[in-house]
Short mmCIF file of C-alpha atoms and ligand atoms in Angstrom, two decimals:
data_model
loop_
_atom_site.label_atom_id
_atom_site.label_comp_id
_atom_site.label_asym_id
_atom_site.label_seq_id
_atom_site.Cartn_x
_atom_site.Cartn_y
_atom_site.Cartn_z
CA MET W 1 -14.60 8.46 -12.96
CA ALA W 2 -12.70 11.54 -13.69
CA SER W 3 -10.36 11.72 -17.21
CA LEU W 4 -6.49 12.14 -17.26
CA LYS W 5 -7.24 15.36 -18.61
CA GLU W 6 -9.82 16.23 -15.65
CA LEU W 7 -7.17 15.07 -13.05
CA ALA W 8 -4.59 17.02 -14.39
CA LYS W 9 -6.63 20.15 -14.16
CA ARG W 10 -7.59 19.13 -10.46
CA GLN W 11 -5.76 21.12 -7.69
CA ASP W 12 -3.35 18.46 -5.72
CA ILE W 13 -4.62 17.94 -2.13
CA PHE W 14 -1.04 16.78 -1.27
CA CYS W 15 1.14 19.37 -2.84
CA SER W 16 4.40 21.16 -3.94
CA GLY W 17 7.15 21.80 -1.50
CA HIS W 18 6.97 18.46 1.17
CA ARG W 19 10.91 17.33 1.79
CA ALA W 20 10.76 13.77 0.60
CA CYS W 21 13.00 12.40 -1.60
CA SER W 22 13.11 12.92 -5.29
CA GLY W 23 11.62 9.97 -6.90
CA CYS W 24 9.77 9.08 -3.59
CA ALA W 25 7.39 6.25 -4.17
CA PRO W 26 5.20 7.04 -1.36
CA ALA W 27 5.07 10.77 -2.11
CA ILE W 28 3.51 9.80 -5.66
CA THR W 29 1.20 7.51 -3.90
CA MET W 30 -0.40 10.28 -2.08
CA ARG W 31 -0.59 12.48 -4.94
CA GLN W 32 -2.56 10.24 -7.03
CA VAL W 33 -4.37 8.90 -3.77
CA THR W 34 -5.44 12.67 -3.24
CA LEU W 35 -6.30 13.73 -6.94
CA ALA W 36 -9.29 11.02 -6.76
CA VAL W 37 -10.55 12.62 -3.97
CA ASP W 38 -13.86 15.46 -4.95
CA LYS W 39 -14.96 15.93 -1.52
CA HIS W 40 -13.85 17.73 1.46
CA LEU W 41 -11.10 15.37 2.77
CA VAL W 42 -10.13 14.74 6.52
CA ALA W 43 -6.60 13.11 6.10
CA GLY W 44 -4.56 11.41 9.37
CA LEU W 45 -1.38 10.03 9.12
CA SER W 46 0.83 8.02 11.24
CA THR W 47 4.22 8.96 12.13
CA GLY W 48 5.99 7.62 9.00
CA CYS W 49 8.46 9.50 5.99
CA MET W 50 5.11 10.69 4.79
CA GLU W 51 4.16 12.85 7.73
CA VAL W 52 7.87 13.58 8.66
CA VAL W 53 8.07 15.05 4.71
CA SER W 54 4.77 16.59 4.37
CA THR W 55 4.20 18.56 7.84
CA ILE W 56 7.61 20.41 9.14
CA PHE W 57 6.21 23.18 11.03
CA PRO W 58 5.14 25.77 10.06
CA PHE W 59 4.42 24.17 6.70
CA THR W 60 2.25 21.93 5.64
CA ALA W 61 1.97 19.96 1.87
CA TRP W 62 -1.78 18.76 2.86
CA ARG W 63 -4.64 21.20 1.46
CA SER W 64 -6.87 20.03 3.58
CA SER W 65 -8.03 19.21 7.05
CA PHE W 66 -4.93 16.89 8.33
CA ILE W 67 -4.13 15.19 11.93
CA HIS W 68 -1.02 13.71 12.67
CA ASN W 69 -1.24 10.59 14.67
CA ALA W 70 1.03 8.46 16.84
CA PHE W 71 2.08 5.18 14.68
CA GLU W 72 -0.37 3.20 16.42
CA ASN W 73 -3.94 4.88 15.97
CA VAL W 74 -4.53 6.56 13.41
CA ALA W 75 -7.35 4.30 12.45
CA ALA W 76 -9.14 5.18 15.78
CA THR W 77 -8.65 8.70 15.00
CA ILE W 78 -10.38 8.72 11.76
CA SER W 79 -13.15 6.76 12.91
CA GLY W 80 -13.86 8.80 15.77
CA VAL W 81 -13.68 11.93 12.99
CA GLU W 82 -16.17 10.31 11.10
CA THR W 83 -18.31 9.35 13.92
CA ALA W 84 -18.29 13.11 15.50
CA TYR W 85 -19.13 14.21 11.33
CA ARG W 86 -22.21 11.43 11.29
CA ALA W 87 -23.24 13.12 14.43
CA LEU W 88 -23.04 16.88 13.28
CA LYS W 89 -25.00 15.96 10.20
CA LYS W 90 -27.80 14.07 12.83
CA LYS W 91 -27.91 16.96 14.19
CA GLY W 92 -28.25 19.86 11.43
CA LYS W 93 -24.93 21.23 12.48
CA LEU W 94 -23.28 20.47 9.36
CA ASP W 95 -24.48 19.49 5.62
CA ALA W 96 -21.07 19.31 3.82
CA GLU W 97 -19.74 16.43 2.07
CA TYR W 98 -16.67 14.67 3.55
CA SER W 99 -14.20 11.89 2.85
CA PHE W 100 -12.43 10.41 5.65
CA ILE W 101 -8.69 8.52 5.06
CA ALA W 102 -6.47 7.02 7.62
CA PHE W 103 -3.24 6.75 5.72
CA GLY W 104 -0.33 5.00 7.14
CA GLY W 105 3.43 3.31 5.70
CA ASP W 106 3.56 -0.81 6.33
CA GLY W 107 4.88 -0.29 9.59
CA GLY W 108 2.31 1.63 10.95
CA THR W 109 -0.04 -0.96 9.28
CA TYR W 110 1.01 -4.36 9.27
CA ASP W 111 2.48 -3.96 12.41
CA ILE W 112 1.98 -1.30 15.50
CA GLY W 113 -1.58 0.02 14.30
CA LEU W 114 -2.94 -3.17 13.12
CA GLN W 115 -5.27 -3.28 16.30
CA SER W 116 -6.87 -0.17 15.86
CA LEU W 117 -7.00 -0.57 12.00
CA SER W 118 -8.95 -3.97 12.39
CA GLY W 119 -11.49 -2.57 15.17
CA ALA W 120 -12.27 0.26 12.87
CA MET W 121 -12.84 -2.10 10.05
CA GLU W 122 -14.67 -4.51 12.29
CA ARG W 123 -16.93 -1.44 13.52
CA GLY W 124 -17.87 -0.13 10.28
CA HIS W 125 -16.61 3.19 10.06
CA ASN W 126 -17.44 4.93 6.72
CA MET W 127 -13.87 5.32 5.41
CA LEU W 128 -10.98 4.48 3.89
CA TYR W 129 -7.86 3.34 5.12
CA LEU W 130 -4.22 3.42 2.69
CA CYS W 131 -1.60 1.75 3.59
CA TYR W 132 1.56 2.73 1.79
CA ASP W 133 3.58 -0.75 1.79
CA ASN W 134 7.43 0.82 1.25
CA GLN W 135 8.28 -2.72 2.74
CA GLY W 136 10.23 -1.35 5.50
CA TYR W 137 10.26 0.69 8.76
CA MET W 138 12.06 3.38 6.20
CA ASN W 139 12.39 7.21 7.98
CA THR W 140 13.88 5.51 11.08
CA GLY W 141 16.57 3.64 9.33
CA ILE W 142 15.17 0.79 6.90
CA GLN W 143 14.35 -1.38 9.60
CA ARG W 144 12.68 -4.86 8.75
CA SER W 145 8.93 -4.97 8.91
CA SER W 146 6.42 -7.79 8.69
CA ALA W 147 6.21 -6.33 4.83
CA THR W 148 9.41 -7.02 4.02
CA PRO W 149 9.97 -10.04 1.68
CA PHE W 150 12.03 -12.99 2.27
CA GLY W 151 15.68 -12.19 1.83
CA ALA W 152 15.70 -8.73 1.98
CA ALA W 153 18.50 -6.95 3.84
CA THR W 154 17.44 -4.30 5.68
CA SER W 155 19.07 -2.90 9.05
CA THR W 156 17.48 -5.12 11.27
CA THR W 157 17.91 -8.11 8.93
CA PRO W 158 21.43 -7.62 7.34
CA ALA W 159 22.66 -10.30 4.75
CA GLY W 160 26.15 -11.60 6.15
CA ILE W 161 27.26 -14.93 7.43
CA LYS W 162 24.70 -15.67 9.77
CA ILE W 163 21.99 -14.92 7.57
CA ALA W 164 21.00 -14.12 4.43
CA GLY W 165 18.55 -11.13 4.52
CA LYS W 166 15.17 -11.69 6.16
CA GLN W 167 13.89 -15.13 6.93
CA GLN W 168 10.71 -14.91 7.00
CA PHE W 169 7.69 -14.22 3.78
CA GLN W 170 6.01 -10.95 3.94
CA LYS W 171 2.56 -10.67 5.39
CA ASP W 172 -0.55 -10.81 3.42
CA LEU W 173 -2.51 -7.83 5.19
CA THR W 174 -4.34 -7.50 2.08
CA GLN W 175 -6.21 -11.09 3.01
CA ILE W 176 -6.11 -9.97 6.83
CA MET W 177 -8.13 -7.05 5.59
CA VAL W 178 -10.15 -9.63 3.29
CA ALA W 179 -10.99 -11.55 6.17
CA HIS W 180 -12.82 -8.42 8.15
CA ASP W 181 -15.77 -9.05 5.70
CA VAL W 182 -15.56 -5.18 4.62
CA PRO W 183 -17.47 -4.06 1.69
CA TYR W 184 -14.02 -2.90 -0.36
CA VAL W 185 -10.28 -3.87 -0.51
CA ALA W 186 -7.91 -3.84 -2.97
CA GLN W 187 -4.56 -4.10 -3.57
CA ALA W 188 -2.81 -1.02 -6.22
CA SER W 189 0.24 0.37 -7.34
CA ILE W 190 1.69 3.46 -8.55
CA GLY W 191 2.74 1.81 -11.46
CA PHE W 192 -0.46 1.64 -12.75
CA HIS W 193 -2.32 4.89 -11.83
CA ARG W 194 -5.60 4.79 -13.70
CA ASP W 195 -5.98 1.60 -11.62
CA LEU W 196 -5.04 3.24 -8.46
CA ASN W 197 -7.36 6.07 -8.90
CA LYS W 198 -10.10 3.70 -10.01
CA LYS W 199 -9.77 1.92 -6.83
CA VAL W 200 -9.51 5.09 -4.92
CA THR W 201 -12.83 6.32 -6.67
CA LYS W 202 -14.52 3.39 -5.30
CA ALA W 203 -13.84 2.88 -1.93
CA LEU W 204 -14.50 6.41 -1.45
CA ALA W 205 -17.98 5.57 -2.75
CA THR W 206 -18.40 2.52 -0.69
CA LYS W 207 -21.11 3.07 2.33
CA GLY W 208 -18.79 1.78 5.03
CA PRO W 209 -15.01 1.00 5.58
CA SER W 210 -12.44 0.03 2.69
CA PHE W 211 -9.05 -0.49 2.51
CA ILE W 212 -6.25 0.22 -0.42
CA ASN W 213 -2.59 -1.55 -0.04
CA VAL W 214 -0.06 0.52 -2.50
CA LEU W 215 2.98 -0.88 -3.44
CA SER W 216 4.89 1.92 -2.83
CA SER W 217 8.84 1.55 -3.57
CA CYS W 218 11.97 3.29 -1.25
CA HIS W 219 14.61 3.92 -2.90
CA ARG W 220 16.77 4.19 0.00
CA GLY W 221 15.44 0.59 1.41
CA TRP W 222 15.02 -0.73 -1.85
CA ARG W 223 18.60 0.19 -2.98
CA ILE W 224 17.46 1.33 -6.27
CA ASN W 225 18.07 4.30 -8.65
CA PRO W 226 15.51 7.04 -7.77
CA ALA W 227 14.09 7.49 -11.38
CA ASP W 228 13.64 3.53 -11.55
CA SER W 229 10.66 4.00 -8.86
CA LEU W 230 7.62 3.36 -11.66
CA LYS W 231 9.65 0.35 -12.87
CA TYR W 232 10.00 -1.54 -9.54
CA SER W 233 6.42 -0.48 -8.94
CA LYS W 234 5.45 -2.03 -12.47
CA LEU W 235 7.84 -5.16 -12.24
CA GLY W 236 6.25 -5.91 -8.41
CA VAL W 237 3.26 -6.52 -10.27
CA ASP W 238 4.37 -7.75 -13.19
CA THR W 239 6.11 -10.78 -11.51
CA CYS W 240 3.12 -11.10 -9.67
CA LEU W 241 4.66 -10.49 -6.32
CA TRP W 242 1.82 -7.95 -5.88
CA PRO W 243 -1.17 -8.58 -8.10
CA LEU W 244 -3.26 -6.09 -8.75
CA TYR W 245 -6.95 -7.08 -7.19
CA GLU W 246 -10.30 -5.94 -5.62
CA VAL W 247 -12.67 -7.88 -3.26
CA VAL W 248 -15.71 -6.31 -3.55
CA ASN W 249 -18.77 -7.74 -1.12
CA GLY W 250 -16.63 -11.06 -0.88
CA VAL W 251 -16.50 -11.22 -4.57
CA TYR W 252 -12.80 -11.25 -5.57
CA LYS W 253 -11.43 -9.76 -8.91
CA LEU W 254 -8.18 -9.40 -10.95
CA THR W 255 -7.98 -6.25 -12.34
CA TYR W 256 -4.97 -6.37 -14.18
CA LYS W 257 -3.42 -9.87 -15.45
CA PRO W 258 0.37 -9.40 -16.96
CA ARG W 259 0.26 -10.70 -20.35
CA GLU W 260 3.25 -12.74 -19.82
CA LYS W 261 4.15 -13.33 -15.96
CA LYS W 262 7.85 -12.28 -15.27
CA PRO W 263 10.30 -14.19 -13.56
CA LEU W 264 10.46 -12.80 -10.12
CA GLU W 265 14.61 -12.24 -10.76
CA GLU W 266 13.00 -9.31 -12.89
CA TRP W 267 11.73 -7.39 -9.74
CA LEU W 268 14.65 -8.96 -7.25
CA LYS W 269 17.89 -7.91 -9.67
CA GLY W 270 19.02 -4.11 -9.11
CA GLN W 271 17.20 -4.08 -5.82
CA GLY W 272 20.59 -3.57 -3.68
CA ARG W 273 18.86 -5.31 -0.92
CA PHE W 274 18.64 -8.66 -2.70
CA ASN W 275 22.39 -8.39 -4.40
CA HIS W 276 22.92 -11.39 -2.09
CA LEU W 277 20.43 -13.54 -3.25
CA PHE W 278 22.45 -13.95 -6.78
CA LYS W 279 25.25 -15.57 -4.84
CA PRO W 280 25.15 -18.95 -5.56
CA GLU W 281 24.86 -20.21 -2.22
CA ASN W 282 21.95 -18.84 -1.69
CA ALA W 283 19.90 -20.12 -4.72
CA ASP W 284 17.88 -22.04 -2.82
CA MET W 285 16.59 -19.00 -1.20
CA LEU W 286 15.69 -17.49 -4.94
CA MET W 287 13.90 -20.78 -5.63
CA THR W 288 12.27 -20.70 -2.68
CA PHE W 289 10.88 -17.18 -2.64
CA GLN W 290 9.45 -17.86 -6.78
CA LYS W 291 7.72 -21.02 -5.07
CA TYR W 292 5.84 -18.81 -2.67
CA VAL W 293 5.02 -16.14 -5.49
CA ASP W 294 3.89 -19.04 -7.55
CA HIS W 295 1.49 -20.34 -4.81
CA LYS W 296 -0.06 -17.13 -3.92
CA TRP W 297 -0.36 -15.96 -6.95
CA ASN W 298 -2.24 -19.22 -8.24
CA THR W 299 -4.30 -19.46 -4.98
CA LEU W 300 -5.55 -16.07 -5.88
CA LEU W 301 -6.40 -16.96 -9.73
CA TRP W 302 -7.89 -19.41 -8.65
CA LYS W 303 -9.90 -16.93 -5.99
CA CYS W 304 -11.06 -15.02 -8.52
CA GLY W 305 -12.46 -17.79 -10.62
CA GLU W 306 -9.87 -17.96 -13.40
CA ILE W 307 -8.53 -21.27 -12.54
CA LYS W 308 -10.78 -24.25 -11.63
CA GLU W 309 -8.67 -26.53 -9.57
CA ARG W 310 -7.03 -24.88 -5.88
CA PRO W 311 -3.57 -25.14 -5.98
CA GLU W 312 -2.69 -27.36 -3.34
C1 TPP D 1 5.28 3.15 19.03
C2 TPP D 1 6.57 3.73 18.44
N1 TPP D 1 7.80 2.75 18.00
C3 TPP D 1 8.15 3.52 17.14
C4 TPP D 1 8.10 4.44 16.90
C5 TPP D 1 9.58 5.23 16.04
N2 TPP D 1 9.27 5.19 14.61
C6 TPP D 1 8.79 6.17 14.19
S1 TPP D 1 8.22 6.32 12.33
C7 TPP D 1 8.88 4.87 12.46
C8 TPP D 1 8.97 3.87 11.32
C9 TPP D 1 8.04 3.89 10.28
O1 TPP D 1 7.60 2.90 9.54
P1 TPP D 1 6.33 2.62 8.09
O2 TPP D 1 5.37 3.05 8.69
O3 TPP D 1 6.65 1.40 7.37
O4 TPP D 1 6.84 4.29 7.56
P2 TPP D 1 8.27 4.81 6.85
O5 TPP D 1 9.15 5.50 7.46
O6 TPP D 1 8.77 3.70 5.84
O7 TPP D 1 6.89 6.12 6.05
C10 TPP D 1 9.43 3.91 13.63
C11 TPP D 1 9.79 3.00 14.36
C12 TPP D 1 7.38 5.73 17.29
N3 TPP D 1 7.38 6.40 16.71
N4 TPP D 1 6.23 5.01 17.98
#
């Protein structure tokens, strides 16, 4: 794996000049992920912030082959390109080495593109699907997605008299991907860039499909200070809402264990979308959310062989 010094010398594939907000975590994700690519890259990106800000005609922030996709089919497109590549190689018409990555936001991945993602994984294409999860449909006005956490206020789950934010827990897409029995599945965060780099390197070296889910805050939607993107990407991990782990051929492994598991409140506080949870009348929601995180975390510890008893 490349050292930090070597990485710093690499030319960015996702380069400057895009129009993302300052402090945009998904843009940092794109840069960190593409820095780990050491072959020619074919990138696909479904409609979402990252596509909108990086491909404003006649400019592009991509120093690679790039295909813009509809919301629902980036995985299908990249699997088609990968198949064409194998066919050309077989015929001896191409011998350069390529990596294939389909990128999508949580809306494009957890919701609208789920069927094409599932199909690509099941067919076994040699590709990585990378989700930048900012927990909402951000570029169209901060609507809830199935990745939006419990209690979060969004434009479609506003906190008010009727409801106190989103009523459902976030969908555990990483587990759904594990259930596809693909050789490599991982969860990562830009707050832990070495870990993310390692995971992308591993995924691209994997023969067959791989999936990585990256927690990537959106300061517009989370209502945080733009300078705090990394802080919240780290706190998400240290509170165990977003554990860092990988599943290689079905075997679970934690790649980072917080020395001290922080209370979820530390991740929630300061995020404007959760302000209402700190009102006395919503105290039970805070407890419900903490219980959910504890249960998921303990179950993961059990799956990773860190504890013996399966939590009830
Ligand atoms: C089938 C379909 N439904 C809705 C839209 C409108 N639309 C474009 S981008 C977007 C939200 C994208 O959310 P996400 O994938 O999470 O990416 P983000 O904007 O957060 O980066 C929506 C609803 C669309 N283009 N196609």
